[in-house]
Structures are given as structure tokens and as C-alpha cells.
mmCIF file of N, CA and C in Angstrom:
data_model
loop_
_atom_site.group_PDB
_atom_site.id
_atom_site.type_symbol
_atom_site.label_atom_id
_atom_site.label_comp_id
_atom_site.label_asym_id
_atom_site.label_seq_id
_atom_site.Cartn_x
_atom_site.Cartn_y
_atom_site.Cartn_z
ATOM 1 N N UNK A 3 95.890 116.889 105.719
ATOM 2 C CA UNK A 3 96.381 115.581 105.293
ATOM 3 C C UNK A 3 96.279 115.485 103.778
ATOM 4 N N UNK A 4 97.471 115.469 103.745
ATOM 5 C CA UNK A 4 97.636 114.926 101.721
ATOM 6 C C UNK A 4 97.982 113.851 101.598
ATOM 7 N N UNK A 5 98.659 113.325 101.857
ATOM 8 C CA UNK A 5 98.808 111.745 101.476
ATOM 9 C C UNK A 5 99.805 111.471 103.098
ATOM 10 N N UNK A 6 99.611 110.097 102.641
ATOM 11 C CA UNK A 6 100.121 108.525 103.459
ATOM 12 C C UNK A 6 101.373 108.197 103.085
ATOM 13 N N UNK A 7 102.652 107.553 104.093
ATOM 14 C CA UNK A 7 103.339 106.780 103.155
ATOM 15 C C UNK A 7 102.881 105.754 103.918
ATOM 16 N N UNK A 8 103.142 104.797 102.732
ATOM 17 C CA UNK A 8 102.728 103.126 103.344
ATOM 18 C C UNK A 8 104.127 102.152 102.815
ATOM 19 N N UNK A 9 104.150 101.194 103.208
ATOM 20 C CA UNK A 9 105.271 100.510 103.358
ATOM 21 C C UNK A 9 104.908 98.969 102.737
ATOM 22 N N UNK A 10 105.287 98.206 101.665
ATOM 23 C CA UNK A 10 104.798 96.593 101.800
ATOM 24 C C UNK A 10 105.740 96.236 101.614
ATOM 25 N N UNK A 11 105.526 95.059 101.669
ATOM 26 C CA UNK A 11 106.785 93.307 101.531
ATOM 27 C C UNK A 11 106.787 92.972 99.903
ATOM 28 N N UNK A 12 107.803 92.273 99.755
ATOM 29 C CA UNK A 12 107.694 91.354 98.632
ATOM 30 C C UNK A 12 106.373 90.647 98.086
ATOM 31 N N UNK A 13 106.343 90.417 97.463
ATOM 32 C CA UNK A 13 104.820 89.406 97.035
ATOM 33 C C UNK A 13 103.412 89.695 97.636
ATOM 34 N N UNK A 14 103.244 91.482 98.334
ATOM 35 C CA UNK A 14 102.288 91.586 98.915
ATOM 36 C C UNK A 14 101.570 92.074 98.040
ATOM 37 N N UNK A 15 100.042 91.978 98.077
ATOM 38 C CA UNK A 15 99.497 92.574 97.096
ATOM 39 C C UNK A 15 99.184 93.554 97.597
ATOM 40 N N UNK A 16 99.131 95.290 96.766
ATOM 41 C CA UNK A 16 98.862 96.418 97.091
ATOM 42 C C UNK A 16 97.417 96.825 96.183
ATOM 43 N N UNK A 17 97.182 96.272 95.033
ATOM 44 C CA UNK A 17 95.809 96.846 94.803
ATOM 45 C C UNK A 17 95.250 95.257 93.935
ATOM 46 N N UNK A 18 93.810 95.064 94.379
ATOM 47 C CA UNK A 18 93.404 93.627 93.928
ATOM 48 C C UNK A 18 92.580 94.332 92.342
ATOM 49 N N UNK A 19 92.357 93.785 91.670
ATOM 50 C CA UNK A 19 91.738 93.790 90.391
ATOM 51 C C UNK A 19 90.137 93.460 90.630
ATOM 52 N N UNK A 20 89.521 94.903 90.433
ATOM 53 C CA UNK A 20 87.750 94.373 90.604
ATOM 54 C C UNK A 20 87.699 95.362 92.006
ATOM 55 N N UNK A 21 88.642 95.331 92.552
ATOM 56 C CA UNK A 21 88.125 96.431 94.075
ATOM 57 C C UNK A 21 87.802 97.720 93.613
ATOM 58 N N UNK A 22 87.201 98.205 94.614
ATOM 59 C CA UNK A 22 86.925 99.529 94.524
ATOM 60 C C UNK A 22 88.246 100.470 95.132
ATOM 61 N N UNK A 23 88.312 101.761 94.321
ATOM 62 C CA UNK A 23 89.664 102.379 94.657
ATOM 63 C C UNK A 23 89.708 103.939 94.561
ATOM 64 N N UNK A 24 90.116 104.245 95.976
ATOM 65 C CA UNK A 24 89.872 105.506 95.608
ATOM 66 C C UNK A 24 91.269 106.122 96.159
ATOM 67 N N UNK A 25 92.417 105.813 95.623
ATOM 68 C CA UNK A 25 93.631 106.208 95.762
ATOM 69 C C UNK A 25 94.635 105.914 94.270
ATOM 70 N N UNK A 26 95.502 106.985 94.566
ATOM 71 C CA UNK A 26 96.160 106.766 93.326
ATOM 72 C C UNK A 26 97.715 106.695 94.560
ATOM 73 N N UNK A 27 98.666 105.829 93.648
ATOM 74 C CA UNK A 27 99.837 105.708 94.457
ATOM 75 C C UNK A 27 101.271 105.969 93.563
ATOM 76 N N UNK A 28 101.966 106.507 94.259
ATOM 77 C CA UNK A 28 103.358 107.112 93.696
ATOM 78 C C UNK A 28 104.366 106.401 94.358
ATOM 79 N N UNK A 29 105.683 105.506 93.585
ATOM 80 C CA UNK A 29 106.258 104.834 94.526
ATOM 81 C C UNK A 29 107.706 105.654 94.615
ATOM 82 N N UNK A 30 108.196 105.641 95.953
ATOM 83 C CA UNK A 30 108.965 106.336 96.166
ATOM 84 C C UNK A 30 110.365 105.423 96.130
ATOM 85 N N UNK A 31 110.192 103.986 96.192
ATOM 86 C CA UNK A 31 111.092 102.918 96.206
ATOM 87 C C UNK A 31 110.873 102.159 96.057
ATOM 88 N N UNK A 32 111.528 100.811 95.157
ATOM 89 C CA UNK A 32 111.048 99.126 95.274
ATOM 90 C C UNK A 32 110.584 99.609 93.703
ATOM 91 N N UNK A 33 110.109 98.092 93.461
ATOM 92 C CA UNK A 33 109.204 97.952 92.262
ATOM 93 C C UNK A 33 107.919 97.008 92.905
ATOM 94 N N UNK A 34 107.309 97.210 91.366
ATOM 95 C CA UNK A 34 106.060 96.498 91.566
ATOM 96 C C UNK A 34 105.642 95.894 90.201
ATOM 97 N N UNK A 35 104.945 94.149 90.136
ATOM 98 C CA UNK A 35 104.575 93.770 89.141
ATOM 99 C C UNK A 35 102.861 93.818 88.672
ATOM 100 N N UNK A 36 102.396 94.628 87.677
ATOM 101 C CA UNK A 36 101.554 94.942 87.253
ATOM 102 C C UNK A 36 100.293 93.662 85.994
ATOM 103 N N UNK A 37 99.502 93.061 87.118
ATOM 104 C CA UNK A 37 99.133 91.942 85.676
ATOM 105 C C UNK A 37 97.346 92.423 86.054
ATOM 106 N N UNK A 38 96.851 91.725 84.708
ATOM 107 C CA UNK A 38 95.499 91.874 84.799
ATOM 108 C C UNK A 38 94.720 89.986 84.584
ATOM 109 N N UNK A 39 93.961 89.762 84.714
ATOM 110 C CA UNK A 39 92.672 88.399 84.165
ATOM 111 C C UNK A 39 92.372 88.425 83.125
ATOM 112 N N UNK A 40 93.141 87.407 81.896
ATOM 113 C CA UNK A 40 92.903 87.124 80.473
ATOM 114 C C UNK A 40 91.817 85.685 80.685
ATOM 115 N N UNK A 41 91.630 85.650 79.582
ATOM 116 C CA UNK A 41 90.973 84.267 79.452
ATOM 117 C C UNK A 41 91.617 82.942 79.764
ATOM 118 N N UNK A 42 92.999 82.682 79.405
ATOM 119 C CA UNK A 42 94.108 81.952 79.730
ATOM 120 C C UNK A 42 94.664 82.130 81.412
ATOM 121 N N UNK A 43 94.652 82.896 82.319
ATOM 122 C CA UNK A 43 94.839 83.466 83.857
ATOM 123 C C UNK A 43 95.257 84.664 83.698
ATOM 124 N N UNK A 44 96.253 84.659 84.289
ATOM 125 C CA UNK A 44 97.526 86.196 84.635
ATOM 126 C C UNK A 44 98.180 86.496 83.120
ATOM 127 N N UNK A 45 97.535 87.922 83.378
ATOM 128 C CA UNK A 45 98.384 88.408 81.954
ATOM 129 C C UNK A 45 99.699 89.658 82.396
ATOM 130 N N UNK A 46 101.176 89.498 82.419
ATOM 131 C CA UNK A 46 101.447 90.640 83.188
ATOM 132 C C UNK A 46 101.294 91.781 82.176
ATOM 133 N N UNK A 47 101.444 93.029 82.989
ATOM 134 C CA UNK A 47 101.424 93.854 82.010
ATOM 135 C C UNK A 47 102.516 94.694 82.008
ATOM 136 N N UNK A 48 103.346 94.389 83.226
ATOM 137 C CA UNK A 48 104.765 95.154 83.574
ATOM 138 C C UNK A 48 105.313 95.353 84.613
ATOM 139 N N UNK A 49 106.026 96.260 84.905
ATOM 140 C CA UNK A 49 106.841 96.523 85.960
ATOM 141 C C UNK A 49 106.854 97.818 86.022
ATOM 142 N N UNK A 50 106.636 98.701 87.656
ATOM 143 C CA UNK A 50 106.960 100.020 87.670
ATOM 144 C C UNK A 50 107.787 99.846 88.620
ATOM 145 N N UNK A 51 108.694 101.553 88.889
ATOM 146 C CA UNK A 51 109.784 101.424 89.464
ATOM 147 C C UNK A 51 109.541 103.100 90.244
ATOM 148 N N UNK A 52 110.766 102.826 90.951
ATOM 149 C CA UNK A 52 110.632 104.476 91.266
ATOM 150 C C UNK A 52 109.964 105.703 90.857
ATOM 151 N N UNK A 53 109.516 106.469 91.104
ATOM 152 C CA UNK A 53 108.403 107.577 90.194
ATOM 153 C C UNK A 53 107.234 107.391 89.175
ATOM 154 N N UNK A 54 106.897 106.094 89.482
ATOM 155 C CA UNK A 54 105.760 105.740 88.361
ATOM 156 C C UNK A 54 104.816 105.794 89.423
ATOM 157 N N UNK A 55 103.620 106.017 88.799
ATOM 158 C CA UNK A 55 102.552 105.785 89.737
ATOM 159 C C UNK A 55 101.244 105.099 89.394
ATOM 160 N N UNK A 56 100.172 104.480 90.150
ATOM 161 C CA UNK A 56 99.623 103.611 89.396
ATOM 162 C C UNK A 56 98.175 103.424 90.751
ATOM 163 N N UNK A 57 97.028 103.225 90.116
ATOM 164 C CA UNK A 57 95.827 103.207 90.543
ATOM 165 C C UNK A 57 95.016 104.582 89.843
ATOM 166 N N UNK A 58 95.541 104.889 88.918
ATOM 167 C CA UNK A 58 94.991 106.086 88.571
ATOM 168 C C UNK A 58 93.333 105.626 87.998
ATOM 169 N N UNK A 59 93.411 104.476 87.500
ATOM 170 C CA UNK A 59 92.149 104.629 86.555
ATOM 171 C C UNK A 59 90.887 104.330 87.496
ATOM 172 N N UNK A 60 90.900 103.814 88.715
ATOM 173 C CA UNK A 60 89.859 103.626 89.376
ATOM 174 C C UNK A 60 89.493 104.915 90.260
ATOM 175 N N UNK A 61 90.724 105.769 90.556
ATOM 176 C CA UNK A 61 90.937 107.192 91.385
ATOM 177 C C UNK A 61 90.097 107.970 90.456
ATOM 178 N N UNK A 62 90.633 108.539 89.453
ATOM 179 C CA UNK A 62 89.879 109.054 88.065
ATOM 180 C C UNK A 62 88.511 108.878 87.985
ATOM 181 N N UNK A 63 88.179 108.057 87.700
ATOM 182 C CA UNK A 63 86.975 107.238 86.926
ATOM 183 C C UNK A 63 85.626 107.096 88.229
ATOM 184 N N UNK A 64 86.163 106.294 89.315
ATOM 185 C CA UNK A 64 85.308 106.109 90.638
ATOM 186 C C UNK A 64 85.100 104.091 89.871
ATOM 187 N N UNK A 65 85.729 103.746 88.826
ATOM 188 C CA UNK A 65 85.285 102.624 88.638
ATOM 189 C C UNK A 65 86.240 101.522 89.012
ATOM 190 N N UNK A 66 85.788 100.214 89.133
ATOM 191 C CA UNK A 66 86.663 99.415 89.830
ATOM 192 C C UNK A 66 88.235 98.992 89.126
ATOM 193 N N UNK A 67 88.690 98.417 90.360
ATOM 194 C CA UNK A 67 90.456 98.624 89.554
ATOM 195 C C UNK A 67 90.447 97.931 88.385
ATOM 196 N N UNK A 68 91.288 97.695 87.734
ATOM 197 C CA UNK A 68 92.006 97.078 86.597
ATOM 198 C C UNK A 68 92.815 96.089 86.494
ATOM 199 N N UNK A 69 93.453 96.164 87.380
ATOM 200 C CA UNK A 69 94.774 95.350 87.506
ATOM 201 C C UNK A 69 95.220 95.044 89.090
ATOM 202 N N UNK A 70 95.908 93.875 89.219
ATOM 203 C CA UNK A 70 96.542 93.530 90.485
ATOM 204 C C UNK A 70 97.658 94.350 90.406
ATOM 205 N N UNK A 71 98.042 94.821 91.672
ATOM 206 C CA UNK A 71 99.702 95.522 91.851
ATOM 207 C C UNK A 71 100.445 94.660 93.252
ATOM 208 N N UNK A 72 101.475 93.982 92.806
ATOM 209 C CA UNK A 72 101.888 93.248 93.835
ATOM 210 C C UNK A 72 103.670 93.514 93.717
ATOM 211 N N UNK A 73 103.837 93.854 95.056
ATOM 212 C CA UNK A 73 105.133 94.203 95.708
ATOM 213 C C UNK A 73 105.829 92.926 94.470
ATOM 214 N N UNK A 74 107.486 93.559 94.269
ATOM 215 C CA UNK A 74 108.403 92.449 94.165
ATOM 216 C C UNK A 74 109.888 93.113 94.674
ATOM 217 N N UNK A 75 109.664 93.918 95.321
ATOM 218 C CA UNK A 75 110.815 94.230 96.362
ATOM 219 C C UNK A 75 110.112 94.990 97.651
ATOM 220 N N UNK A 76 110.830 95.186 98.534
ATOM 221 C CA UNK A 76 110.230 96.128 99.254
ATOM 222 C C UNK A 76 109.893 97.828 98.754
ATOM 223 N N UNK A 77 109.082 97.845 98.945
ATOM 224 C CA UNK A 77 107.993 99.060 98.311
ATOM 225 C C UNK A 77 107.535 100.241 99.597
ATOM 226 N N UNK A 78 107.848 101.302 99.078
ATOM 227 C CA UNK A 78 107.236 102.463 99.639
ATOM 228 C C UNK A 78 106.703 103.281 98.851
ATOM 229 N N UNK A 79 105.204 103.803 99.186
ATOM 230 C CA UNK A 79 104.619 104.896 98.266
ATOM 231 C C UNK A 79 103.876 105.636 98.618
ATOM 232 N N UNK A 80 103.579 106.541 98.099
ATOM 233 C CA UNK A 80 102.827 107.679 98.809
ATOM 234 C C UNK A 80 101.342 107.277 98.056
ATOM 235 N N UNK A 81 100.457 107.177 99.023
ATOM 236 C CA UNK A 81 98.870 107.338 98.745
ATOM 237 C C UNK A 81 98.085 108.463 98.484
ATOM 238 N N UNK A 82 97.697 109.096 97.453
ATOM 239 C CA UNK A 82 96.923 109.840 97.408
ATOM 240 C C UNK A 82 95.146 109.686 97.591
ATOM 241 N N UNK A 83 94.426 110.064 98.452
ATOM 242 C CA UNK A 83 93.041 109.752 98.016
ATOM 243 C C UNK A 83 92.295 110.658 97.285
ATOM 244 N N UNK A 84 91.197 110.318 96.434
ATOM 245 C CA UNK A 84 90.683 110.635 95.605
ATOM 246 C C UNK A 84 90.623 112.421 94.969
ATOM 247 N N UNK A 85 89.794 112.804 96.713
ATOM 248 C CA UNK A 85 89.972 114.474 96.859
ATOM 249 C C UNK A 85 91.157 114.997 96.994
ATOM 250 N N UNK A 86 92.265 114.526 97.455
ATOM 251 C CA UNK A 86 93.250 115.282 96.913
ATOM 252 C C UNK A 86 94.025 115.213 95.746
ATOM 253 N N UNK A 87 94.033 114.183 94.939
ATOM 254 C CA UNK A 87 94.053 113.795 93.435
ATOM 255 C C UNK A 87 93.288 114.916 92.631
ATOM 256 N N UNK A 88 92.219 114.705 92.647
ATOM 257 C CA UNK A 88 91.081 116.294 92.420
ATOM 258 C C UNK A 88 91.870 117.490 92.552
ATOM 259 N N UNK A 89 92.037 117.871 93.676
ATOM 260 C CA UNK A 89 92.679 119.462 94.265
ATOM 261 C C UNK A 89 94.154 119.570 92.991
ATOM 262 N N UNK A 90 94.695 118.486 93.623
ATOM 263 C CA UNK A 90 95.979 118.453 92.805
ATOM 264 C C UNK A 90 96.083 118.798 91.207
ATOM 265 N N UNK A 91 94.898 117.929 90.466
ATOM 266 C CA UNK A 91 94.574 118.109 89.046
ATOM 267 C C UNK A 91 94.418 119.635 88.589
ATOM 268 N N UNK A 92 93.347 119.890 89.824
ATOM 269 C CA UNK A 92 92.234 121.505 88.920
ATOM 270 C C UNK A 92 93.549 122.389 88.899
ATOM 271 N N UNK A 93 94.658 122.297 90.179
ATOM 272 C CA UNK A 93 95.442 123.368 90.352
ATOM 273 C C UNK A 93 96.710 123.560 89.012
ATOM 274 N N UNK A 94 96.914 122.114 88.887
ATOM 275 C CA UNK A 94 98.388 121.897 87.837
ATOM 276 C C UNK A 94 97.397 120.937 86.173
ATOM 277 N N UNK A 95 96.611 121.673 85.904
ATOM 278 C CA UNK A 95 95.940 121.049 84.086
ATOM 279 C C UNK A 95 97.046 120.363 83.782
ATOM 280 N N UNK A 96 98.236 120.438 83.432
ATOM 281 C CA UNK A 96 99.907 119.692 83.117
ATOM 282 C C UNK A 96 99.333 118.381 83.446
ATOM 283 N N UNK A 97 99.482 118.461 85.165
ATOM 284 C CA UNK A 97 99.574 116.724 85.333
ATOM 285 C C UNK A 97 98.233 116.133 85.059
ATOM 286 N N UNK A 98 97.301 116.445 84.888
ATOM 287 C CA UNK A 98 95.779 116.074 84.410
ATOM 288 C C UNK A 98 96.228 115.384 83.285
ATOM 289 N N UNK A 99 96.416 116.522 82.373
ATOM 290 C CA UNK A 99 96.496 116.108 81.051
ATOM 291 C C UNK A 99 97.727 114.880 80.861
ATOM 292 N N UNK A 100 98.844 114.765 81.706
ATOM 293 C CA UNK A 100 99.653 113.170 81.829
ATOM 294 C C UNK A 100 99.093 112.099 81.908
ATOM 295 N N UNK A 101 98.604 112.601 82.853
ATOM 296 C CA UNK A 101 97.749 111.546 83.972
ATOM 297 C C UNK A 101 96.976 110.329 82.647
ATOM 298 N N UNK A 102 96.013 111.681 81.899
ATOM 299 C CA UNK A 102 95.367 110.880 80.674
ATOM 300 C C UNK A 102 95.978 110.283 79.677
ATOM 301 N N UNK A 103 97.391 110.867 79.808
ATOM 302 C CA UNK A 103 97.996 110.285 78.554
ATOM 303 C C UNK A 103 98.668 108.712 78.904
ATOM 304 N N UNK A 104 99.074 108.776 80.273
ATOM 305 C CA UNK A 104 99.412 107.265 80.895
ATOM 306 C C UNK A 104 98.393 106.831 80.648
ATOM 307 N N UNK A 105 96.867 107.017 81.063
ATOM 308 C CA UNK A 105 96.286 105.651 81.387
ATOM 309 C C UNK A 105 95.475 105.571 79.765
ATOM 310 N N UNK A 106 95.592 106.112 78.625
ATOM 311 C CA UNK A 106 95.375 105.732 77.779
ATOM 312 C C UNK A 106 96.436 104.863 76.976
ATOM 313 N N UNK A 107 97.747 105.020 77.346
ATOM 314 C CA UNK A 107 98.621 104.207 77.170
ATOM 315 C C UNK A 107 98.699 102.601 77.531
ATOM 316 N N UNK A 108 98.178 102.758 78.875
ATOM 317 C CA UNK A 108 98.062 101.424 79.610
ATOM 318 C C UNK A 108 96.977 100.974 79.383
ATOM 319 N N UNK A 109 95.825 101.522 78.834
ATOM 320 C CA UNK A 109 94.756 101.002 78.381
ATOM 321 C C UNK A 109 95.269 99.906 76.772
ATOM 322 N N UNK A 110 95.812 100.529 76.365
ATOM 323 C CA UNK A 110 96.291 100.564 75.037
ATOM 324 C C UNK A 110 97.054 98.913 74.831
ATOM 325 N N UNK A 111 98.078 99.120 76.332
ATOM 326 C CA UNK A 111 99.132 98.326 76.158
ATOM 327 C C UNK A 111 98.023 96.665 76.677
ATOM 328 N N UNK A 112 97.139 96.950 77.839
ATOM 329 C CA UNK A 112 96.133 96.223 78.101
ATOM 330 C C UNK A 112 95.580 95.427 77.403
ATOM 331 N N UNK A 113 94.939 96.357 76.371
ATOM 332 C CA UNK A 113 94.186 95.581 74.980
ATOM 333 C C UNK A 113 95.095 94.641 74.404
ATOM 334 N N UNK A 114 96.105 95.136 74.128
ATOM 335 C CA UNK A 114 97.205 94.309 73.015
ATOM 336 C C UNK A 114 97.853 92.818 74.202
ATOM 337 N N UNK A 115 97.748 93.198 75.224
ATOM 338 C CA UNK A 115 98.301 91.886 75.942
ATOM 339 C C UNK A 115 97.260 90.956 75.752
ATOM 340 N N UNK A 116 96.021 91.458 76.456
ATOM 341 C CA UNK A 116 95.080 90.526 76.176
ATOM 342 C C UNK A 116 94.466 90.006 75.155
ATOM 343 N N UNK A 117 94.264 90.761 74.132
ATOM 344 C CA UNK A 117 94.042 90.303 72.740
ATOM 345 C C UNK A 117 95.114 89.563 72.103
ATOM 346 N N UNK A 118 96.322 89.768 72.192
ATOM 347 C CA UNK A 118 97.416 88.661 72.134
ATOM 348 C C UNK A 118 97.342 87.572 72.574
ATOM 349 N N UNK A 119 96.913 87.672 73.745
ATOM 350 C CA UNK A 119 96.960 86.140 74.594
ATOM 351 C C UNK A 119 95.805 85.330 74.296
ATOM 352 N N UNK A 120 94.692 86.005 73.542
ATOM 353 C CA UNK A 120 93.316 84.983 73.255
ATOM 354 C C UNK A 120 93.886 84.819 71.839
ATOM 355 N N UNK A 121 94.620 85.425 70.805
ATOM 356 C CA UNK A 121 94.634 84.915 69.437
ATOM 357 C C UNK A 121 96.177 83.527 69.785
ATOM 358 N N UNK A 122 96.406 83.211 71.174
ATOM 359 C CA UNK A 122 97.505 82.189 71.093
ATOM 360 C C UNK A 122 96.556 80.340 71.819
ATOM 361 N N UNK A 123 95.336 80.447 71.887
ATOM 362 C CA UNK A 123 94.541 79.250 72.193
ATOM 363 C C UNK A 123 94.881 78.829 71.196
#
């Protein structure tokens, strides 16, 4: 067993912000809206679409999620869990080294939303 496909609805939520997570997910269809908890509420942080994938930093790390991911079309994606995320990495260094370069990106883009949104009180 390597991965799952899983299936959601519109407006469902697929990963809560603060859970524990030990899957990373690849969407094979649909989109999904990406927000995190500013001081002000919901900060979004975007939209992924076909071939993006997302839960990496809690899969990675073992630390809790980051961000809400909630359906806004119907959504299919493949689940990876943790150990095979692992297997996958040691074998292909390439996608490792992506992997880090997304979520330092989204770290990046993170900071600037939220630090934006506290210099607008």
C-alpha cells in the first residue's frame, strides 16, 4: 500500500490547522482553498489546483498542520502517509530537495500574509 485516493465535496474541510498530520496529499482534480489564523481571523493564502500538493509541512516535520485545506470544487487526491513520503524522498533526493523549496516558499508567502494583515489594524 502506497497511497489512498480519497474523494471530498465542496466546502469540505480536508486538513484542519493545529491537527496532527501525517500525510502529504497530491490532487489529482478540483481545487482547494488554502487559509491560515491571523490575528484579524482567516487569512487566505491561496488556491491549489491539479498537481499541487499540500500537507507537506506537518508530513516532513511530525509537527502540527499549518493551515486549513478546504474543498472548493469537487476534489480527488492521492494520500500519501508519512513512511511512504520517507521511502519516496531517500529514493528520488530531486523531489526532497522541491519538496523544501515549496514549503519554504509557503512559509515565506505565510509570513508576508500575516504580517500584512497585523500592520492593517
Amino acid at each position: 500500500k502506497v497511497a489512498r485516493l480519497i474523494k471530498y465535496h465542496p466546502d469540505e474541510t480536508i486538513i484542519h490547522e493545529g491537527a496532527p498530520g501525517d500525510r502529504l496529499f497530491l490532487i489529482l482534480a478540483g481545487s482547494v482553498r488554502v487559509s491560515t489564523r491571523g490575528k484579524q481571523g482567516a487569512v487566505e493564502l491561496g488556491h491549489l489546483s491539479r498537481a499541487a500538493f499540500f500537507g507537506e509541512v506537518a508530513c516532513l516535520t511530525g509537527r502540527p498542520r499549518t493551515a486549513d485545506v478546504i474543498a472548493t470544487t469537487d476534489v480527488e487526491v492521492i494520500a500519501f502517509d508519512r513512511a511512504d513520503v520517507d521511502d519516496i524522498l531517500k529514493k528520488y533526493p530531486k523531489v526532497r530537495k522541491l519538496m523544501h523549496a515549496v514549503m519554504t516558499g509557503r512559509a515565506r508567502t505565510t509570513i508576508e500574509k500575516t504580517v500584512g494583515q497585523e500592520g492593517k489594524e
